[in-house]
mmCIF file of C-alpha atoms and ligand atoms in Angstrom:
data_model
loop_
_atom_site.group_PDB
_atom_site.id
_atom_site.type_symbol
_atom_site.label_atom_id
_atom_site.label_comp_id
_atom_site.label_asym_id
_atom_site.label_seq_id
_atom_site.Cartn_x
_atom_site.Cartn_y
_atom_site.Cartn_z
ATOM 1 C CA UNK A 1082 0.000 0.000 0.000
ATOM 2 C CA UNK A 1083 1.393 3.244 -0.725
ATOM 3 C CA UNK A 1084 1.818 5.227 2.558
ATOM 4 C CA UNK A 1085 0.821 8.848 2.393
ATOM 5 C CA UNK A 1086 3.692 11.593 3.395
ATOM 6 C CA UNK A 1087 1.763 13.285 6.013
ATOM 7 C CA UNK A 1088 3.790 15.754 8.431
ATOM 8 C CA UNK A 1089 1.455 17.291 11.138
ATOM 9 C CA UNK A 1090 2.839 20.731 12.859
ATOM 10 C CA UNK A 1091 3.258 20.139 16.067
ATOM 11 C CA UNK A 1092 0.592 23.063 17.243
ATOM 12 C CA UNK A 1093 -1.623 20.749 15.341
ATOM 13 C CA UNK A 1094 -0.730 17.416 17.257
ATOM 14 C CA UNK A 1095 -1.629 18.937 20.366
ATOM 15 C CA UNK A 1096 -4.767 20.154 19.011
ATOM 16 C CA UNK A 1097 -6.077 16.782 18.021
ATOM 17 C CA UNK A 1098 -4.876 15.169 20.832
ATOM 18 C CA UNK A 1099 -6.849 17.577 23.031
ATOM 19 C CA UNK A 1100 -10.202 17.501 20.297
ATOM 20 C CA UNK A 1101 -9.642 21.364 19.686
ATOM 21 C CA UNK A 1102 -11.547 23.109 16.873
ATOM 22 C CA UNK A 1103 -9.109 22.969 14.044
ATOM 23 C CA UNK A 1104 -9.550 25.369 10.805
ATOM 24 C CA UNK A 1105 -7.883 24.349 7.587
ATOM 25 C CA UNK A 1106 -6.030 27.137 5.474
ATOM 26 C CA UNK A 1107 -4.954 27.541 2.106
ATOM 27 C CA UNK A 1108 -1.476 28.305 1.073
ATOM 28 C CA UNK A 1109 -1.667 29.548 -3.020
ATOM 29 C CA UNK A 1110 -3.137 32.724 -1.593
ATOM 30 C CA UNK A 1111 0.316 33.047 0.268
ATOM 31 C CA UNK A 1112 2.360 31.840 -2.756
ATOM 32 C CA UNK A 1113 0.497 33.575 -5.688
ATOM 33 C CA UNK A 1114 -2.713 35.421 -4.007
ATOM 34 C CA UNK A 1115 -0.457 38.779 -2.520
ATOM 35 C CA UNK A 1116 2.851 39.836 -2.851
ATOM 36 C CA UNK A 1117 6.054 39.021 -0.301
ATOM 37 C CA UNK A 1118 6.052 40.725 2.519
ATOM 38 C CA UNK A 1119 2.330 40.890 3.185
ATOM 39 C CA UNK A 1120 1.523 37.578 1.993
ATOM 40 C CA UNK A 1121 3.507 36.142 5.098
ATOM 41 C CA UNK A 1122 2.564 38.953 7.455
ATOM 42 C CA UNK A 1123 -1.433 38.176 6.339
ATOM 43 C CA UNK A 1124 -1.291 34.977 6.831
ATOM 44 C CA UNK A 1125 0.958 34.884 10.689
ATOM 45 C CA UNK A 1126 -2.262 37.384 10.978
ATOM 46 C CA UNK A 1127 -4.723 35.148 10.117
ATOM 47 C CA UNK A 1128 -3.510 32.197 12.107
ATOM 48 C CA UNK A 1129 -3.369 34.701 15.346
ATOM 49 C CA UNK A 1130 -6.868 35.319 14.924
ATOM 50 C CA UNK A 1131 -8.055 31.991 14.555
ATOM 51 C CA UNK A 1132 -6.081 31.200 17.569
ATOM 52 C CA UNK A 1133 -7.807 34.095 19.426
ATOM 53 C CA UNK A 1134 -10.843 32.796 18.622
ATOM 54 C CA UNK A 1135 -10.033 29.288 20.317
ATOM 55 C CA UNK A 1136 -9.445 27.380 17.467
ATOM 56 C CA UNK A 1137 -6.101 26.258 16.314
ATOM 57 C CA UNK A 1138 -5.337 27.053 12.184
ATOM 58 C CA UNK A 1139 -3.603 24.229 10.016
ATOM 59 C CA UNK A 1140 -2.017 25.934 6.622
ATOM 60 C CA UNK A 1141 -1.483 23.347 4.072
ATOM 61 C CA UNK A 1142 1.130 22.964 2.180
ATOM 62 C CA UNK A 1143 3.041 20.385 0.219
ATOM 63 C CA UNK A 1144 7.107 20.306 1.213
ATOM 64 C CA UNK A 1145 9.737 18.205 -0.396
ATOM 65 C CA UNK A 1146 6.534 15.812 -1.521
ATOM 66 C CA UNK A 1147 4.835 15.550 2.161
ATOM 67 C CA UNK A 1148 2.069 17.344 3.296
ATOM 68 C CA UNK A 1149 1.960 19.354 5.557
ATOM 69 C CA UNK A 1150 -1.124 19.887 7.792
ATOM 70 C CA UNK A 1151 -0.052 23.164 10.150
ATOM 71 C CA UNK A 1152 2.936 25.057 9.026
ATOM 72 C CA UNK A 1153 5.564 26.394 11.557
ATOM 73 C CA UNK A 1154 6.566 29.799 11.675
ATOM 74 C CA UNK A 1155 9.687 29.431 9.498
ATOM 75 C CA UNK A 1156 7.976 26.751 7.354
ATOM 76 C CA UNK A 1157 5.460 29.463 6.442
ATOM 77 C CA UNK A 1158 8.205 32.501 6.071
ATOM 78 C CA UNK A 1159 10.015 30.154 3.600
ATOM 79 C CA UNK A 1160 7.073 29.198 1.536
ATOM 80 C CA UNK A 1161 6.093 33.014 1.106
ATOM 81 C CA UNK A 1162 9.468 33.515 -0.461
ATOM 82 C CA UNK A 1163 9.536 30.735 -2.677
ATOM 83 C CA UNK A 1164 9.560 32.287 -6.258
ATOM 84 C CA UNK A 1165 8.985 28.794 -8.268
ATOM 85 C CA UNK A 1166 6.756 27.422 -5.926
ATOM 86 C CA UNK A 1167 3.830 25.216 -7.666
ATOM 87 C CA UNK A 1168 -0.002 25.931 -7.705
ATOM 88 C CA UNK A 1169 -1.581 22.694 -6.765
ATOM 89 C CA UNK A 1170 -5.019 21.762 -7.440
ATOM 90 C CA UNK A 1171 -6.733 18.265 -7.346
ATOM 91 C CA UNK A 1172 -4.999 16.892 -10.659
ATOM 92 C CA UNK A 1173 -1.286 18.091 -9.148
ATOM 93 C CA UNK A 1174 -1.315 17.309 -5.789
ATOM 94 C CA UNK A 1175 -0.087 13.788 -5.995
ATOM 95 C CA UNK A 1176 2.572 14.197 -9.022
ATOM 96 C CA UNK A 1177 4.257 17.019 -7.066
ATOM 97 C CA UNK A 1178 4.332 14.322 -4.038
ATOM 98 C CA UNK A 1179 6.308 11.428 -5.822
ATOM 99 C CA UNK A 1180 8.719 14.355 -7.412
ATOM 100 C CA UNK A 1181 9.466 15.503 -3.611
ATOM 101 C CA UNK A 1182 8.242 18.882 -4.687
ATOM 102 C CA UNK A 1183 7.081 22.149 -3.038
ATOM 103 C CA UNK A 1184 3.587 23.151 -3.497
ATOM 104 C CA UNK A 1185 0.840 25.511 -2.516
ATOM 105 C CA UNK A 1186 -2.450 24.312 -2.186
ATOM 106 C CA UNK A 1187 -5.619 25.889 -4.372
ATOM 107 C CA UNK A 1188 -9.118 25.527 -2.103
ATOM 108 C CA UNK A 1189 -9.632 22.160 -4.341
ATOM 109 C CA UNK A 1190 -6.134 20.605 -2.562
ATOM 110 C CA UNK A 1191 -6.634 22.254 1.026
ATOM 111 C CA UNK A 1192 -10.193 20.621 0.803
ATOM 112 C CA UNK A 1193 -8.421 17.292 0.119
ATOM 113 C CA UNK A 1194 -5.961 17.632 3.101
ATOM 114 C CA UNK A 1195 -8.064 18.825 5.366
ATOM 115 C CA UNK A 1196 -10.256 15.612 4.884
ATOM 116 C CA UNK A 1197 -6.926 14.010 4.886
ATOM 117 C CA UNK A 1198 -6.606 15.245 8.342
ATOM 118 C CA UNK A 1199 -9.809 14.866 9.518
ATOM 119 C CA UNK A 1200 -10.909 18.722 9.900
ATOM 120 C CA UNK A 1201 -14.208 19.912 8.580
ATOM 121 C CA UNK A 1202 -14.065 23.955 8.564
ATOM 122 C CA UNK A 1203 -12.016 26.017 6.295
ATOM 123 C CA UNK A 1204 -11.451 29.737 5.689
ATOM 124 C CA UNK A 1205 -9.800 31.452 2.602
ATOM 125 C CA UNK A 1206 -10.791 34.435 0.952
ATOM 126 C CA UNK A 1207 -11.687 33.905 -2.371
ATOM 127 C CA UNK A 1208 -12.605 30.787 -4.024
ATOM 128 C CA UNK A 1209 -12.139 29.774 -7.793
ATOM 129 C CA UNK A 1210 -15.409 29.747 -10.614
ATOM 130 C CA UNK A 1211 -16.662 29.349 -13.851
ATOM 131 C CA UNK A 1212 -14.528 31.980 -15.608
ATOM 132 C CA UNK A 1213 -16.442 34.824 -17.705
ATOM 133 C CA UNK A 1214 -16.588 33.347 -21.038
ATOM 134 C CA UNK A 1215 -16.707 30.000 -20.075
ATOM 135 C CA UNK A 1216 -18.982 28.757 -22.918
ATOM 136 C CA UNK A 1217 -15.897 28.897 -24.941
ATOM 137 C CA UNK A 1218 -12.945 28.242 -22.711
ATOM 138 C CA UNK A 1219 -14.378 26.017 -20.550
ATOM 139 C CA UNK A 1220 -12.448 27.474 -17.499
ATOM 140 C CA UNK A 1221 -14.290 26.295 -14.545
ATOM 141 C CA UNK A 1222 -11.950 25.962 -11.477
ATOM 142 C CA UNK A 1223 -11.870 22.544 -10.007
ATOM 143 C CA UNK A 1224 -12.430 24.336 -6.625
ATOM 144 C CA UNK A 1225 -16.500 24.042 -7.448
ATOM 145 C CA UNK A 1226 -15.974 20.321 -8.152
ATOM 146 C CA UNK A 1227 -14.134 19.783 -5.162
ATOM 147 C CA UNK A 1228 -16.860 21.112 -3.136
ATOM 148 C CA UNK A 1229 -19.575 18.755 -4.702
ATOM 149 C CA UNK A 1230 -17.504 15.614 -3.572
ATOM 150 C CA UNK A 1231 -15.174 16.524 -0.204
ATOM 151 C CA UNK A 1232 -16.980 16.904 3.098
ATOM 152 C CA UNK A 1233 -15.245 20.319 4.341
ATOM 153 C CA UNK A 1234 -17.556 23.707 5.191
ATOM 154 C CA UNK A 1235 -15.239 26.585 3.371
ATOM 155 C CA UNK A 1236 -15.983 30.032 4.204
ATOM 156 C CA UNK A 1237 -14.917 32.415 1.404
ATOM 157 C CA UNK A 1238 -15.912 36.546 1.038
ATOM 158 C CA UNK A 1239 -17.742 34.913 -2.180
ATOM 159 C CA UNK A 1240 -16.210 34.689 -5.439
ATOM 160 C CA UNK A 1241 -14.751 37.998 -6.809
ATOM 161 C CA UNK A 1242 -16.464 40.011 -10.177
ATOM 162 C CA UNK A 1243 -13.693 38.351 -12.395
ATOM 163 C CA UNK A 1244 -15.147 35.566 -12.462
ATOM 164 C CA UNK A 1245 -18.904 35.193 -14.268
ATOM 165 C CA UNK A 1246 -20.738 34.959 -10.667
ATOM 166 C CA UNK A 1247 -24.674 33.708 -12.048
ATOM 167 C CA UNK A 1248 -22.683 30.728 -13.974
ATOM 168 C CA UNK A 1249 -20.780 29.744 -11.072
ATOM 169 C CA UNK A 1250 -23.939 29.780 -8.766
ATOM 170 C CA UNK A 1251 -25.737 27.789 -11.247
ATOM 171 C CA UNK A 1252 -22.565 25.450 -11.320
ATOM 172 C CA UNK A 1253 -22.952 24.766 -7.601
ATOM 173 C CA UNK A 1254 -26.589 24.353 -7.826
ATOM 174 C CA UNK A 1255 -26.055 21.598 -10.217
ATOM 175 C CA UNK A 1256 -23.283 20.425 -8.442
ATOM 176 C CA UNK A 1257 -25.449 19.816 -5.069
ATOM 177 C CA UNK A 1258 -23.574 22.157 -3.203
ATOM 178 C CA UNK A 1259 -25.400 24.723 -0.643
ATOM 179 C CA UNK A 1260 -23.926 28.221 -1.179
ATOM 180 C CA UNK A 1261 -24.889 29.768 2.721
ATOM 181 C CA UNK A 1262 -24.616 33.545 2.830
ATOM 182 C CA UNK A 1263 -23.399 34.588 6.141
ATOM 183 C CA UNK A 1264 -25.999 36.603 8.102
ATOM 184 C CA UNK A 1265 -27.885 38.660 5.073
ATOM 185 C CA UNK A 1266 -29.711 37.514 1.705
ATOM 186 C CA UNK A 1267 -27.663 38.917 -0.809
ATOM 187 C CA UNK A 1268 -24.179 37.071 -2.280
ATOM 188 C CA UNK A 1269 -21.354 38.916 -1.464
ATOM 189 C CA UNK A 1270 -18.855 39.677 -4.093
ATOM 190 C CA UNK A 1271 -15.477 39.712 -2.536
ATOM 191 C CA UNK A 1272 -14.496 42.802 -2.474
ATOM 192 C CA UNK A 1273 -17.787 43.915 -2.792
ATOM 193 C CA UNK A 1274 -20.598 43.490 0.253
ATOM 194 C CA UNK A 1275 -23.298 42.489 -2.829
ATOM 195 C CA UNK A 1276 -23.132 40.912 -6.043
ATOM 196 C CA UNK A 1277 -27.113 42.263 -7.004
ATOM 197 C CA UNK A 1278 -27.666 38.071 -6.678
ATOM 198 C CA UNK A 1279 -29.606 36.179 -3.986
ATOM 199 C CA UNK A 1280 -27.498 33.918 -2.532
ATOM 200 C CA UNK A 1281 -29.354 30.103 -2.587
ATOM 201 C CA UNK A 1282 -29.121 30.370 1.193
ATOM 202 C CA UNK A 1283 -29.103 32.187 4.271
ATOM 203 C CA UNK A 1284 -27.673 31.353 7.797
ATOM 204 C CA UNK A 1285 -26.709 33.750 10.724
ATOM 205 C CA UNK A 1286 -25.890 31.407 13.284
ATOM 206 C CA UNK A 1287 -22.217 29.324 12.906
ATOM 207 C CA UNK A 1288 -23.422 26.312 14.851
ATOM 208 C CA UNK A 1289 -26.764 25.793 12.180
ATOM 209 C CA UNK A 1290 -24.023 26.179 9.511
ATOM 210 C CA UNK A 1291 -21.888 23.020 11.470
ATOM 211 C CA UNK A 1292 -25.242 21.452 12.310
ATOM 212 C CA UNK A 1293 -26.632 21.562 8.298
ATOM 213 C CA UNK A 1294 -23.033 19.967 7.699
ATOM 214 C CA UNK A 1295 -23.374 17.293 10.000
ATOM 215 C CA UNK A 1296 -26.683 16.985 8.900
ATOM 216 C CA UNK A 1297 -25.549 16.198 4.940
ATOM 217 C CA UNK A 1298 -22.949 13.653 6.544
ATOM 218 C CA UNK A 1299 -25.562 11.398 8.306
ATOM 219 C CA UNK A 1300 -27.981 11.613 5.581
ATOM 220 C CA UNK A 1301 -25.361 10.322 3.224
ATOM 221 C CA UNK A 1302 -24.878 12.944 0.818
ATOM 222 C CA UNK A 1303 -21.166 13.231 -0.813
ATOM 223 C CA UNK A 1304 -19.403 16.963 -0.497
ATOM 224 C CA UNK A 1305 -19.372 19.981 1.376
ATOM 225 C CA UNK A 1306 -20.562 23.477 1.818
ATOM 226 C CA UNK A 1307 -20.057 27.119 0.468
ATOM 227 C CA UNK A 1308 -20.346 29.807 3.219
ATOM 228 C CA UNK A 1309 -19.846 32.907 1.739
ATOM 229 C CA UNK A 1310 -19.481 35.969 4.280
ATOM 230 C CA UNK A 1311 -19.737 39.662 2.971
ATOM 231 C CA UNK A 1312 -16.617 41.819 3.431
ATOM 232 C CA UNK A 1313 -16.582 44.183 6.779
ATOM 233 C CA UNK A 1314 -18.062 47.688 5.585
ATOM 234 C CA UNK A 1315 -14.625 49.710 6.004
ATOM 235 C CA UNK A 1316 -12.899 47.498 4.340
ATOM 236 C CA UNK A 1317 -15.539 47.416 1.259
ATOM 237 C CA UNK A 1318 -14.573 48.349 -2.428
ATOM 238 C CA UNK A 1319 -18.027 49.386 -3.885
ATOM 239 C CA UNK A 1320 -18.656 46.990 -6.958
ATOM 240 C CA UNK A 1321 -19.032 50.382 -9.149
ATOM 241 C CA UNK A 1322 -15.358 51.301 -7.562
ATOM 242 C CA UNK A 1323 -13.603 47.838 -8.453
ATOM 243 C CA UNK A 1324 -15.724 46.879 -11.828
ATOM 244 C CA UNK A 1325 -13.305 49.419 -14.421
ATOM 245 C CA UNK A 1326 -10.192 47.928 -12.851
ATOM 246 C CA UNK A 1327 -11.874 44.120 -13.593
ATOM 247 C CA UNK A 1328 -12.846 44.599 -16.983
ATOM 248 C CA UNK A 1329 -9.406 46.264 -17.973
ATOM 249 C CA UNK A 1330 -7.548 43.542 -16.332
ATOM 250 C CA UNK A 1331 -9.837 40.944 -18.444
ATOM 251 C CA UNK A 1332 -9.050 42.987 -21.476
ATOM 252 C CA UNK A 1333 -5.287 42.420 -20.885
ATOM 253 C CA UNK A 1334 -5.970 38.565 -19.890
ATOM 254 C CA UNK A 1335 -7.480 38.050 -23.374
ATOM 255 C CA UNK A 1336 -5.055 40.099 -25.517
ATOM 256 C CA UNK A 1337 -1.882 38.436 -23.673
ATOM 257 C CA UNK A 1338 -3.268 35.064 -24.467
ATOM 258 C CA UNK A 1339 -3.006 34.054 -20.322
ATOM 259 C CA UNK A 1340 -5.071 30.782 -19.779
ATOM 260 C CA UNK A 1341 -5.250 28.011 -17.328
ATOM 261 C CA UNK A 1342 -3.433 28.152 -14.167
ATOM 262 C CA UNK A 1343 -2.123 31.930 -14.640
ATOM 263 C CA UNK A 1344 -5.091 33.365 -15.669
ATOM 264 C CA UNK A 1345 -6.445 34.112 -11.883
ATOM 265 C CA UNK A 1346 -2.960 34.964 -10.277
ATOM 266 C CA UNK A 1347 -2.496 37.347 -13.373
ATOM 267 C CA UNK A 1348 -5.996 39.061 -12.413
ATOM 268 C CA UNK A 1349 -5.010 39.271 -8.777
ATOM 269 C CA UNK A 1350 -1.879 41.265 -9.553
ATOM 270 C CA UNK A 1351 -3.165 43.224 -11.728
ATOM 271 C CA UNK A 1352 -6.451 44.303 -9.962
ATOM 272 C CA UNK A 1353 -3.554 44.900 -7.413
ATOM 273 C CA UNK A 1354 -1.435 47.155 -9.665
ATOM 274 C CA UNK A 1355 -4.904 49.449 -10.663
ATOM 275 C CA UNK A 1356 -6.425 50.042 -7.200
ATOM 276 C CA UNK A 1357 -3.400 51.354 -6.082
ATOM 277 C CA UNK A 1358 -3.086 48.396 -3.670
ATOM 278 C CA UNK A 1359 -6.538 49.133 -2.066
ATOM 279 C CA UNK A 1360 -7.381 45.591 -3.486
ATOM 280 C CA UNK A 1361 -5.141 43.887 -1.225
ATOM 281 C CA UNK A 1362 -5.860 45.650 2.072
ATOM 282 C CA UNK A 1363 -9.485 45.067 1.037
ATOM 283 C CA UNK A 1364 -8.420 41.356 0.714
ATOM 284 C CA UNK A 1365 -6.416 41.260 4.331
ATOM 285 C CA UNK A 1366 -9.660 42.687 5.837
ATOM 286 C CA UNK A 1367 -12.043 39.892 4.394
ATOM 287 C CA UNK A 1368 -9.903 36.737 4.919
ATOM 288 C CA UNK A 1369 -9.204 37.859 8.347
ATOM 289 C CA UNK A 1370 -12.800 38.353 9.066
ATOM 290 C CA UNK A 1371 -13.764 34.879 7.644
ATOM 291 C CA UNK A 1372 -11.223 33.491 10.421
ATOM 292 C CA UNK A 1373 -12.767 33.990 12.545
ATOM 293 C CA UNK A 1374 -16.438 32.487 11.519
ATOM 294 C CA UNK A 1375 -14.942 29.995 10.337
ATOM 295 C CA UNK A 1376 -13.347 29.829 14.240
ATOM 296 C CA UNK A 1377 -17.010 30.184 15.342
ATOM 297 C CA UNK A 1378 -18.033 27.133 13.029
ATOM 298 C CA UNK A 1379 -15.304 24.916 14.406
ATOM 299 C CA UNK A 1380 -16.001 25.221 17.614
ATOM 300 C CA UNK A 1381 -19.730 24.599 17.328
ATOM 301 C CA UNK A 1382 -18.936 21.223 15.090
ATOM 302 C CA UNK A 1383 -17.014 19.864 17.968
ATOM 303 C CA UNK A 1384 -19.382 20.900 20.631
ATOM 304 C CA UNK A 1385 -22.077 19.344 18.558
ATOM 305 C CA UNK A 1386 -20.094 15.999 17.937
HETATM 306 N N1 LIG B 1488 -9.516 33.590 -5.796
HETATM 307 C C1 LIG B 1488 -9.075 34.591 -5.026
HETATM 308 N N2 LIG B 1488 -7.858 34.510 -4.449
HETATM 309 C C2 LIG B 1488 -7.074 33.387 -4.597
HETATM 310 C C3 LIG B 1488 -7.580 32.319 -5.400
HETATM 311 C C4 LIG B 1488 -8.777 32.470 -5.966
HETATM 312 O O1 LIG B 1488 -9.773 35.562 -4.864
HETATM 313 O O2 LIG B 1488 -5.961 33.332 -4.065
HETATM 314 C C5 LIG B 1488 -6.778 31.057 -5.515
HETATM 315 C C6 LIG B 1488 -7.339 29.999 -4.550
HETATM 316 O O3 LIG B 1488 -6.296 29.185 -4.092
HETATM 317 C C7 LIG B 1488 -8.269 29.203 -5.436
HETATM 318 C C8 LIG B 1488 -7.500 29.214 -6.725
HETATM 319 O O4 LIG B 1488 -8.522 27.893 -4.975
HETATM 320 O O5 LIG B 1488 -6.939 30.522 -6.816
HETATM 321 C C9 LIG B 1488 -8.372 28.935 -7.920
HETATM 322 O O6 LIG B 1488 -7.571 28.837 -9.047
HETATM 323 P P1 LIG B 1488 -8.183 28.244 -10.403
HETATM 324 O O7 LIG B 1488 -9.217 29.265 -10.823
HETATM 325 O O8 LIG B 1488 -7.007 28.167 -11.340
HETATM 326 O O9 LIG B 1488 -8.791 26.920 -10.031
HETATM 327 MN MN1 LIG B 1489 -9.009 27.708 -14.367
#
């Protein structure tokens, strides 16, 4: 049988030997999500708030072909400076594995670890979609996939305009996935408090969020759930503020011919580069505030279990 390289930190041993909450973190929006310095700094921030909330974070990450569930402190300064590090999604995570590579993992691989490791909340910021223009790329990020088949509650600020936001609801629908806005009726767009859609759903309690979850589990039904939690107000970029700087940056995506894997890091950067950075603080306020729900959620799972 082929053994899996599994390397827990040791902040998360303790915390499953002691059945703490545990929340599951990404690590591509470290590697190719925000630039070095603040990519590190975010995420040391994110981690502290988790922890402040009770809970006990576990960045994944794939090291010289083991995963890692937890990162420590220098594991995570090191990644953030990797420049050639690879984006992993579901159809990379194991080839970068038997290559003893270094990888971040996309919300598709986290989802995969965190089963791996037996933890059922995660918080990121964004999370990937169908792409606008779909119908003729056929970008659809294997992030929505992921959620229709891995058991894991992932609380994301919604998925941001640059991605076609009606097709990727639709996707999920299809897909059997609840998409649960957190505490009001509209879907949040990232950046943006409201996309002008209804989200499916609508929950303002964290422990009915971990109770629908364990609900889904007993009655047998495969995959996991979409919490999507609107951006604080001062951190908010207006959707009529941010939607110039997302069509020019599609513009650019088309005419450089950027597909696959680079088209959403290209986006990021360049959404970046024409908000004068506002994008990213914008971003450091909404991934820190989905810590810590997705804290709250955690805590309410195990108290449930
Ligand atoms: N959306 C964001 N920020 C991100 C990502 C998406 O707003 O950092 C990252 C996440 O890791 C997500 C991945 O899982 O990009 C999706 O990439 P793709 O569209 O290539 O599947
Ligand atoms: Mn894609």
């Amino acid at each position: 049988m082929t053994q899996i390289p599994l390397t827990f930190s040791p902040e998360v041993t303790l915390a499953r030997k002691n059945g703490m909450p545990l929340v599951a973190l990404e690590s591509t929006i470290i590697t190719h999500g925000m630039p070095w310095p603040e990519n590190v700094e975010t995420a040391a921030r994110v981690e502290a708030e988790i922890r402040a909330a009770g809970a006990v974070p576990a960045t994944m990450a794939v090291l010289q072909g083991r995963i890692h569930i937890g990162l420590t402190e220098a594991e995570l300064n090191a990644l953030g400076q990797f420049t050639d590090v690879a984006k992993l999604s579901r159809a990379d995570l194991a080839a970068c594995m038997v290559r003893g590579g270094n990888g971040a993992t996309t919300v598709a691989a986290t989802m995969i670890c965190a089963r791996l490791a037996g933890i059922t909340t995660f918080a990121t910021g964004g999370i990937g979609g169908v792409h606008r223009g779909a119908e003729t790329s056929f970008d659809i990020s294997a992030d929505l996939q992921e959620l229709a088949q891995t058991p894991v509650t992932v609380v994301a600020a919604g998925a941001k305009a640059i991605l076609d936001l009606p097709k990727t609801l639709e996707y999920l629908e299809t897909a059997g996935v609840p998409v649960i806005a957190f505490g009001q009726d509209d879907l949040p767009a990232f950046w943006s408090r409201d996309s002008g859609l209804k989200a499916p759903l609508r929950m303002d309690d964290p422990a009915q969020i971990a109770a629908a979850a364990a609900m889904r589990a007993a009655l047998g039904i495969p995959g996991g759930q979409l919490v999507v939690n609107p951006i604080p107000p001062e951190h908010e970029i207006p959707l009529t503020e941010i939607m110039p700087h997302v069509e020019a940056a599609l513009v650019e995506v088309a005419a450089g011919h950027i597909t696959a894997k680079q088209v959403t890091p290209f986006l990021l950067d360049r959404i970046y580069e024409l908000t004068g950075g506002r994008s990213l603080a914008a971003n450091i306020g909404l991934v820190l505030n989905n810590a810590r729900l997705a804290a709250r959620i955690a805590a309410a799972s195990v108290k449930q279990a």
